Amino acid sequence: MQEQANSVEQLLPHLFRQEYTKMTAVLCRHFGMKYIEIAEDIASDTFLKASENWAINGIPKNPAAWLYTVAKNKTKDHFKRAAIFENQVRNELIKGKLQEEQHFEFDSQQIADSQLAMIFAVCNPANSAEAQICLALQILCGFSVEEIANAFLAKPETIKKRLLRARANLRNDSFQLINLTEADIKSRIETVLKTLYLVFNEGYFSKTNDQLIRKDLCSEAVRLALVLLENPLTNTPKSNALLALMCYQSSRLDARISHTGEAIAYGQQDSRLWDQSLIDRGNYYLINAFDGPEISKYHLEAGIAYWHSTPADETKWQHILQLYDQLMITAYSPIIALNRTFALAKVHGYEKAISEAEKLDMNDSNYYHQLLGYLYADKDVEKAIHHYRLAIKMTRSKVEQQTLMKEIKRLSPSDQIYRNKGKQF
């Protein structure tokens, strides 16, 4: 019995992450976004019943099918006994605004269509970028409030308030989950791509030292991007470029952190740890991304990531710099300019890169000071250490702090201030 319970405990979290959001999407497509909380309750109750039933009766041969059958039955029961549905939703069902109860199914096409519609519903332009990311993590990826708070290094109460406001906008939105049209897609595709891009970046450039959450964020963004490619209306060059970027970046995740939890700079990464299968997938999607005349920021960033995933090419940094030059014109941002400076150092030397970096005057950015610390390391040790200390004060990531402290120790092993870092930092 104990062994059976352990098996259930191992399987359910995996199934929850994989099936909960699909189940919720189909239920919301059936009820409408106005009743999203009820859809989530039914999905949650389904998994609760699974944990109770499977621990006693064992795991069924097809666990996912078992879950969907229970969810379907719970939904039918809800229609019968919940007065709110009889009084407020039943009339809408009769009018045909939502699917009729007898046509309610969890088939593969329903799940695919519902997931895609849910992505577009959640990416509501009425919400801020941060709120959209939080909603996407909770509704599309099944993350708990605590997990989202950890990812943002924020208090759970802060995340709860953000989600409450965003959900209110979601319920009040007239966006339809049934029969997602080409016009619906065109009106929100840019917001959808940006949200998935930001979700991935929250994982890839995560401040948290929780490796599991970090990788989960990236894998969920990839999963949602794959949903876009499954529909002809959303399988666009931009969508392919974004997925190519995610694959290239994901391929180096295991090489970016040491077994002791320290961050490893790109130049020190063991390329043997790069996932070649993800690089190959990135190549496939990048080729598909050029099936048209448009070159977006996702194309350019995917191109940069491609060259980063190519370990032995003498001209790689020239190619990366050229792509950054184009990206500066297409989608300028201070962080893009800062990243370009690193490529500039590789091509034209650190002296020129320092001059370009200091023109940016990004004194409030820990990445700015990290870069200057790196660029000054062989030129002016005192300045390098100064910038590294500023970066340590500005970052909330313990991993980054430990890595920078180690770099300071490497540059100045006898530094008394470093030995008393607890008082300084």
Coordinates of C-alpha atoms in Angstrom, one line a residue:
M1 CA 0.0 0.0 0.0
Q2 CA 2.8 2.4 0.9
E3 CA 4.6 1.7 -2.4
Q4 CA 1.4 2.3 -4.3
A5 CA 0.9 5.7 -2.5
N6 CA 4.5 6.6 -3.3
S7 CA 3.9 5.9 -7.0
V8 CA 0.8 8.1 -7.0
E9 CA 2.8 10.9 -5.3
Q10 CA 5.4 10.7 -8.1
L11 CA 3.0 10.5 -11.0
L12 CA 0.4 13.1 -10.0
P13 CA 2.6 16.2 -10.0
H14 CA 3.8 15.3 -13.5
L15 CA 0.2 14.8 -14.7
F16 CA -0.9 18.0 -13.0
R17 CA 1.7 20.1 -14.8
Q18 CA 0.8 18.3 -18.1
E19 CA -3.0 18.0 -18.0
Y20 CA -4.4 20.5 -15.6
T21 CA -4.0 23.5 -17.9
K22 CA -5.4 21.6 -20.8
M23 CA -8.4 20.5 -18.7
T24 CA -9.0 24.1 -17.6
A25 CA -8.7 25.4 -21.1
V26 CA -11.5 23.1 -22.4
L27 CA -13.7 23.8 -19.4
C28 CA -13.3 27.6 -20.0
R29 CA -14.1 27.2 -23.6
H30 CA -17.3 25.5 -22.5
F31 CA -18.3 27.9 -19.7
G32 CA -16.6 31.1 -20.9
M33 CA -13.8 33.1 -19.2
K34 CA -16.4 34.7 -16.9
Y35 CA -16.5 31.4 -15.0
I36 CA -12.8 30.6 -15.0
E37 CA -12.7 30.0 -11.3
I38 CA -15.4 27.3 -11.5
A39 CA -13.5 25.6 -14.3
E40 CA -10.3 25.6 -12.2
D41 CA -12.2 24.2 -9.2
I42 CA -13.5 21.3 -11.3
A43 CA -10.0 20.6 -12.6
S44 CA -8.6 20.8 -9.1
D45 CA -11.3 18.5 -7.7
T46 CA -10.5 16.0 -10.4
F47 CA -6.9 15.7 -9.3
L48 CA -7.9 15.6 -5.6
K49 CA -10.2 12.6 -6.4
A50 CA -7.3 11.0 -8.3
S51 CA -5.0 11.3 -5.3
E52 CA -7.6 9.7 -3.1
N53 CA -8.8 7.0 -5.5
W54 CA -5.4 5.9 -6.9
A55 CA -3.8 5.5 -3.5
I56 CA -6.5 2.9 -2.7
N57 CA -7.4 1.3 -6.0
G58 CA -4.1 1.8 -7.9
I59 CA -3.1 3.9 -10.9
P60 CA -5.4 3.2 -13.9
K61 CA -4.0 1.9 -17.2
N62 CA -4.6 5.3 -18.8
P63 CA -4.3 7.9 -16.1
A64 CA -5.0 10.9 -18.4
A65 CA -8.1 9.4 -19.8
W66 CA -9.3 8.6 -16.3
L67 CA -8.8 12.2 -15.3
Y68 CA -10.7 13.6 -18.3
T69 CA -13.6 11.2 -17.7
V70 CA -13.9 12.3 -14.1
A71 CA -13.7 16.0 -15.1
K72 CA -16.4 15.4 -17.7
N73 CA -18.7 13.8 -15.1
K74 CA -18.0 16.5 -12.5
T75 CA -18.9 19.1 -15.1
K76 CA -22.2 17.4 -15.9
D77 CA -23.0 17.1 -12.1
H78 CA -22.3 20.8 -11.8
F79 CA -24.8 21.7 -14.4
K80 CA -27.5 19.7 -12.6
R81 CA -27.0 21.0 -9.1
A82 CA -25.5 24.5 -9.3
A83 CA -28.2 27.1 -9.3
I84 CA -25.7 29.7 -10.6
F85 CA -25.4 27.8 -13.8
E86 CA -29.1 27.1 -14.2
N87 CA -29.9 30.8 -13.7
Q88 CA -27.0 32.6 -15.3
V89 CA -25.4 30.3 -17.9
R90 CA -28.2 27.9 -19.0
N91 CA -29.9 30.5 -21.1
E92 CA -26.6 31.3 -22.8
L93 CA -26.2 27.6 -23.6
I94 CA -29.6 27.5 -25.2
K95 CA -28.9 30.6 -27.2
G96 CA -25.8 28.9 -28.6
K97 CA -23.3 31.3 -27.2
L98 CA -21.5 28.3 -25.5
Q99 CA -21.4 24.7 -26.4
E100 CA -24.3 22.6 -25.3
E101 CA -23.8 20.2 -22.5
Q102 CA -24.4 17.1 -24.6
H103 CA -21.5 18.1 -27.0
F104 CA -19.0 18.5 -24.2
E105 CA -16.0 16.3 -24.8
F106 CA -12.2 16.2 -24.0
D107 CA -11.1 15.0 -27.4
S108 CA -7.6 15.9 -28.8
Q109 CA -9.0 18.5 -31.2
Q110 CA -11.0 20.2 -28.4
I111 CA -7.9 20.3 -26.2
A112 CA -5.7 21.7 -29.0
D113 CA -8.3 24.4 -30.0
S114 CA -9.0 25.3 -26.3
Q115 CA -5.4 25.6 -25.4
L116 CA -4.8 27.9 -28.3
A117 CA -7.8 30.0 -27.5
M118 CA -6.8 30.2 -23.9
I119 CA -3.4 31.5 -24.8
F120 CA -5.0 34.4 -26.7
A121 CA -7.5 35.1 -24.0
V122 CA -4.8 35.2 -21.2
C123 CA -2.6 37.6 -23.3
N124 CA -5.0 40.4 -22.7
P125 CA -3.5 43.8 -23.7
A126 CA -5.6 45.4 -20.9
N127 CA -3.1 43.9 -18.4
S128 CA 0.5 44.9 -17.9
A129 CA 3.3 42.8 -19.2
E130 CA 4.1 41.5 -15.6
A131 CA 0.4 40.7 -15.0
Q132 CA 0.3 38.8 -18.3
I133 CA 3.3 36.7 -17.3
C134 CA 1.8 35.9 -13.9
L135 CA -1.5 34.9 -15.5
A136 CA 0.3 32.8 -18.1
L137 CA 2.3 31.0 -15.4
Q138 CA -0.8 30.3 -13.3
I139 CA -3.5 29.6 -16.0
L140 CA -1.5 28.3 -18.9
C141 CA 1.3 26.6 -17.0
G142 CA -0.3 25.5 -13.7
F143 CA 2.2 27.3 -11.4
S144 CA 1.1 28.0 -7.9
V145 CA 1.2 31.5 -6.4
E146 CA 4.2 30.5 -4.3
E147 CA 6.1 29.2 -7.4
I148 CA 5.3 32.5 -9.3
A149 CA 6.5 34.5 -6.2
N150 CA 9.7 32.5 -6.2
A151 CA 10.3 33.1 -9.9
F152 CA 9.8 36.9 -9.4
L153 CA 11.5 37.0 -6.0
A154 CA 8.3 38.7 -4.8
K155 CA 6.0 38.2 -1.8
P156 CA 3.1 35.8 -2.4
E157 CA 0.7 38.6 -1.3
T158 CA 2.1 40.8 -4.0
I159 CA 1.5 38.2 -6.7
K160 CA -2.0 37.4 -5.3
K161 CA -3.0 41.1 -5.7
R162 CA -1.5 41.2 -9.2
L163 CA -3.4 38.1 -10.2
L164 CA -6.7 39.3 -8.7
R165 CA -6.6 42.5 -10.8
A166 CA -5.5 40.7 -14.0
R167 CA -8.2 38.0 -13.5
A168 CA -10.9 40.7 -13.1
N169 CA -9.8 42.1 -16.5
L170 CA -9.9 38.6 -17.9
R171 CA -13.5 38.0 -16.7
N172 CA -14.7 41.3 -18.0
D173 CA -13.1 40.9 -21.4
S174 CA -15.5 39.9 -24.3
F175 CA -12.9 37.8 -26.0
Q176 CA -14.5 34.6 -27.2
L177 CA -12.9 31.2 -26.7
I178 CA -15.1 29.4 -29.3
N179 CA -14.3 29.7 -33.0
L180 CA -11.1 31.7 -32.7
T181 CA -11.0 33.8 -35.9
E182 CA -8.2 35.1 -38.0
A183 CA -9.2 38.6 -36.9
D184 CA -8.9 37.5 -33.2
I185 CA -5.4 36.1 -33.9
K186 CA -4.2 39.2 -35.8
S187 CA -5.4 41.5 -33.0
R188 CA -3.4 39.7 -30.3
I189 CA -0.6 37.6 -31.9
E190 CA 2.1 40.2 -31.1
T191 CA 1.0 40.3 -27.5
V192 CA 1.0 36.5 -27.4
L193 CA 4.5 36.2 -28.8
K194 CA 5.8 38.9 -26.5
T195 CA 4.2 37.2 -23.4
L196 CA 5.7 33.8 -24.3
Y197 CA 9.1 35.5 -24.9
L198 CA 8.9 37.1 -21.5
V199 CA 7.9 33.9 -19.8
F200 CA 10.9 32.2 -21.3
N201 CA 13.2 35.0 -20.2
E202 CA 11.9 34.8 -16.7
G203 CA 13.3 31.2 -16.7
Y204 CA 16.4 31.8 -18.7
F205 CA 17.5 34.9 -16.8
S206 CA 15.9 33.9 -13.6
K207 CA 16.9 35.6 -10.3
T208 CA 15.8 32.6 -8.3
N209 CA 18.3 29.9 -7.3
D210 CA 15.6 27.3 -7.7
Q211 CA 16.8 25.2 -10.6
L212 CA 13.6 23.3 -11.0
I213 CA 11.4 26.5 -11.3
R214 CA 14.0 28.0 -13.7
K215 CA 13.8 25.0 -16.1
D216 CA 10.1 24.6 -15.8
L217 CA 9.6 28.2 -16.9
C218 CA 11.6 27.6 -20.0
S219 CA 10.0 24.3 -20.8
E220 CA 6.5 25.7 -20.4
A221 CA 7.2 28.6 -22.7
V222 CA 8.5 26.1 -25.3
R223 CA 5.3 24.0 -24.9
L224 CA 3.1 27.0 -25.4
A225 CA 5.0 28.1 -28.5
L226 CA 4.6 24.6 -29.9
V227 CA 0.8 25.0 -29.5
L228 CA 1.0 28.0 -31.8
L229 CA 2.8 25.9 -34.4
E230 CA 0.1 23.3 -34.4
N231 CA -2.5 25.7 -35.9
P232 CA -2.1 27.0 -39.5
L233 CA -3.3 30.5 -38.5
T234 CA -0.6 30.8 -35.8
N235 CA 2.2 28.8 -37.5
T236 CA 3.9 32.0 -38.7
P237 CA 7.5 32.9 -39.5
K238 CA 7.6 34.9 -36.2
S239 CA 6.3 32.0 -34.2
N240 CA 8.9 29.7 -35.7
A241 CA 11.7 32.3 -35.0
L242 CA 10.6 32.6 -31.4
L243 CA 10.6 28.8 -30.9
A244 CA 14.0 28.5 -32.6
L245 CA 15.3 31.1 -30.1
M246 CA 13.9 29.1 -27.2
C247 CA 15.4 25.9 -28.4
Y248 CA 18.9 27.4 -28.9
Q249 CA 18.8 29.0 -25.4
S250 CA 17.4 25.9 -23.7
S251 CA 20.2 23.8 -25.2
R252 CA 22.7 25.5 -23.0
L253 CA 20.7 25.5 -19.7
D254 CA 22.7 22.6 -18.1
A255 CA 26.0 24.2 -19.0
R256 CA 25.2 27.6 -17.4
I257 CA 25.1 26.4 -13.8
S258 CA 27.9 24.3 -12.1
H259 CA 27.1 21.3 -9.9
T260 CA 27.7 23.6 -6.9
G261 CA 25.1 26.0 -8.1
E262 CA 27.4 28.7 -9.4
A263 CA 26.7 30.6 -12.7
I264 CA 29.2 29.7 -15.5
A265 CA 29.9 32.5 -18.0
Y266 CA 29.5 31.7 -21.7
G267 CA 33.2 31.5 -22.4
Q268 CA 33.8 29.0 -19.6
Q269 CA 30.9 26.7 -20.5
D270 CA 31.6 23.0 -21.4
S271 CA 30.0 22.8 -24.9
R272 CA 29.8 19.0 -24.4
L273 CA 26.9 19.7 -22.1
W274 CA 25.0 21.6 -24.7
D275 CA 21.9 19.6 -25.9
Q276 CA 22.5 18.9 -29.6
S277 CA 18.9 17.6 -30.1
L278 CA 17.6 21.1 -29.0
I279 CA 20.1 22.8 -31.3
D280 CA 18.9 20.6 -34.2
R281 CA 15.3 21.5 -33.4
G282 CA 16.3 25.2 -33.3
N283 CA 17.9 24.8 -36.8
Y284 CA 14.7 23.3 -38.1
Y285 CA 12.4 26.1 -36.7
L286 CA 14.9 28.8 -37.9
I287 CA 14.8 27.5 -41.4
N288 CA 11.0 27.6 -41.3
A289 CA 11.1 31.1 -39.9
F290 CA 12.5 32.4 -43.1
D291 CA 9.5 31.3 -45.2
G292 CA 8.6 34.9 -45.9
P293 CA 10.1 38.3 -46.3
E294 CA 9.7 39.6 -42.8
I295 CA 12.7 39.7 -40.4
S296 CA 11.6 40.4 -36.8
K297 CA 13.5 40.8 -33.6
Y298 CA 12.8 37.1 -32.9
H299 CA 14.6 36.2 -36.2
L300 CA 17.6 38.3 -35.2
E301 CA 17.8 37.0 -31.7
A302 CA 17.4 33.5 -32.9
G303 CA 20.3 34.1 -35.3
I304 CA 22.4 35.4 -32.4
A305 CA 21.5 32.3 -30.3
Y306 CA 22.4 30.1 -33.3
W307 CA 25.9 31.4 -33.4
H308 CA 26.2 31.1 -29.6
S309 CA 25.3 27.5 -30.1
T310 CA 28.2 27.0 -32.6
P311 CA 31.3 26.3 -30.5
A312 CA 34.0 26.2 -33.2
D313 CA 33.7 29.0 -35.7
E314 CA 36.4 31.7 -36.0
T315 CA 33.9 34.2 -37.5
K316 CA 31.1 33.6 -35.1
W317 CA 31.6 36.9 -33.2
Q318 CA 31.6 38.9 -36.4
H319 CA 28.3 37.3 -37.3
I320 CA 26.9 38.0 -33.8
L321 CA 27.9 41.6 -33.9
Q322 CA 26.3 42.1 -37.3
L323 CA 23.1 40.7 -36.1
Y324 CA 23.2 42.9 -33.0
D325 CA 23.7 45.9 -35.3
Q326 CA 20.5 45.0 -37.1
L327 CA 18.7 44.3 -33.9
M328 CA 19.7 47.8 -32.6
I329 CA 17.8 49.2 -35.6
T330 CA 14.8 46.9 -35.5
A331 CA 14.1 46.8 -31.7
Y332 CA 16.5 49.0 -29.8
S333 CA 16.7 48.7 -26.0
P334 CA 19.4 49.5 -23.5
I335 CA 19.9 45.8 -22.7
I336 CA 20.3 44.9 -26.4
A337 CA 22.9 47.7 -26.6
L338 CA 24.7 46.2 -23.5
N339 CA 24.7 42.7 -25.0
R340 CA 26.1 44.1 -28.2
T341 CA 29.0 45.6 -26.3
F342 CA 30.1 42.1 -25.3
A343 CA 30.2 41.0 -29.0
L344 CA 32.0 44.3 -29.8
A345 CA 34.7 43.4 -27.3
K346 CA 35.3 40.0 -29.0
V347 CA 35.6 41.6 -32.4
H348 CA 37.2 45.0 -31.8
G349 CA 38.9 44.7 -28.4
Y350 CA 38.0 45.5 -24.8
E351 CA 39.2 49.2 -25.0
K352 CA 36.6 50.0 -27.7
A353 CA 33.9 48.0 -25.8
I354 CA 34.6 49.9 -22.5
S355 CA 34.1 53.2 -24.3
E356 CA 30.8 52.0 -25.9
A357 CA 29.5 50.5 -22.7
E358 CA 30.2 53.7 -20.6
K359 CA 28.3 55.8 -23.1
L360 CA 25.2 53.8 -22.2
D361 CA 25.5 55.1 -18.6
M362 CA 23.3 52.3 -17.1
N363 CA 24.5 52.8 -13.6
D364 CA 21.3 51.3 -12.1
S365 CA 21.8 48.0 -13.9
N366 CA 23.7 45.2 -12.2
Y367 CA 24.4 43.7 -15.7
Y368 CA 26.1 47.0 -16.8
H369 CA 28.4 46.7 -13.8
Q370 CA 29.0 43.0 -14.4
L371 CA 30.0 43.7 -18.0
L372 CA 32.3 46.6 -17.0
G373 CA 33.9 44.4 -14.3
Y374 CA 34.6 41.8 -16.9
L375 CA 35.9 44.3 -19.5
Y376 CA 38.2 46.0 -16.9
A377 CA 39.5 42.7 -15.4
D378 CA 42.7 42.6 -17.5
K379 CA 43.1 46.4 -17.8
D380 CA 42.4 47.9 -14.4
V381 CA 41.8 45.4 -11.5
E382 CA 40.7 48.1 -9.1
K383 CA 38.0 49.4 -11.4
A384 CA 36.9 45.8 -12.2
I385 CA 36.5 45.0 -8.5
H386 CA 34.6 48.3 -8.0
H387 CA 32.1 47.4 -10.7
Y388 CA 31.7 43.9 -9.4
R389 CA 30.9 45.2 -5.9
L390 CA 28.3 47.5 -7.3
A391 CA 26.7 44.6 -9.2
I392 CA 26.6 42.5 -6.1
K393 CA 24.7 45.2 -4.2
M394 CA 22.2 45.5 -7.1
T395 CA 21.4 41.9 -7.8
R396 CA 18.9 39.9 -5.7
S397 CA 20.2 36.6 -7.1
K398 CA 22.3 34.6 -4.6
V399 CA 23.8 32.7 -7.5
E400 CA 25.0 35.9 -9.2
Q401 CA 26.3 37.3 -5.9
Q402 CA 28.3 34.1 -5.2
T403 CA 29.7 34.1 -8.7
L404 CA 30.8 37.8 -8.5
M405 CA 32.3 37.4 -5.1
K406 CA 34.4 34.5 -6.5
E407 CA 35.5 36.7 -9.4
I408 CA 36.6 39.4 -6.9
K409 CA 38.5 36.8 -5.0
R410 CA 40.2 35.7 -8.2
L411 CA 41.2 39.2 -9.1
S412 CA 42.3 40.2 -5.5
P413 CA 42.7 37.1 -3.3
S414 CA 44.3 39.1 -0.5
D415 CA 41.6 41.7 -0.4
Q416 CA 40.7 42.3 3.2
I417 CA 37.3 43.8 2.3
Y418 CA 36.4 40.6 0.5
R419 CA 37.2 38.5 3.5
N420 CA 34.8 40.7 5.5
K421 CA 32.2 40.6 2.7
G422 CA 29.4 39.9 5.2
K423 CA 29.9 43.4 6.6
Q424 CA 30.2 45.0 3.1
F425 CA 27.4 43.3 1.2

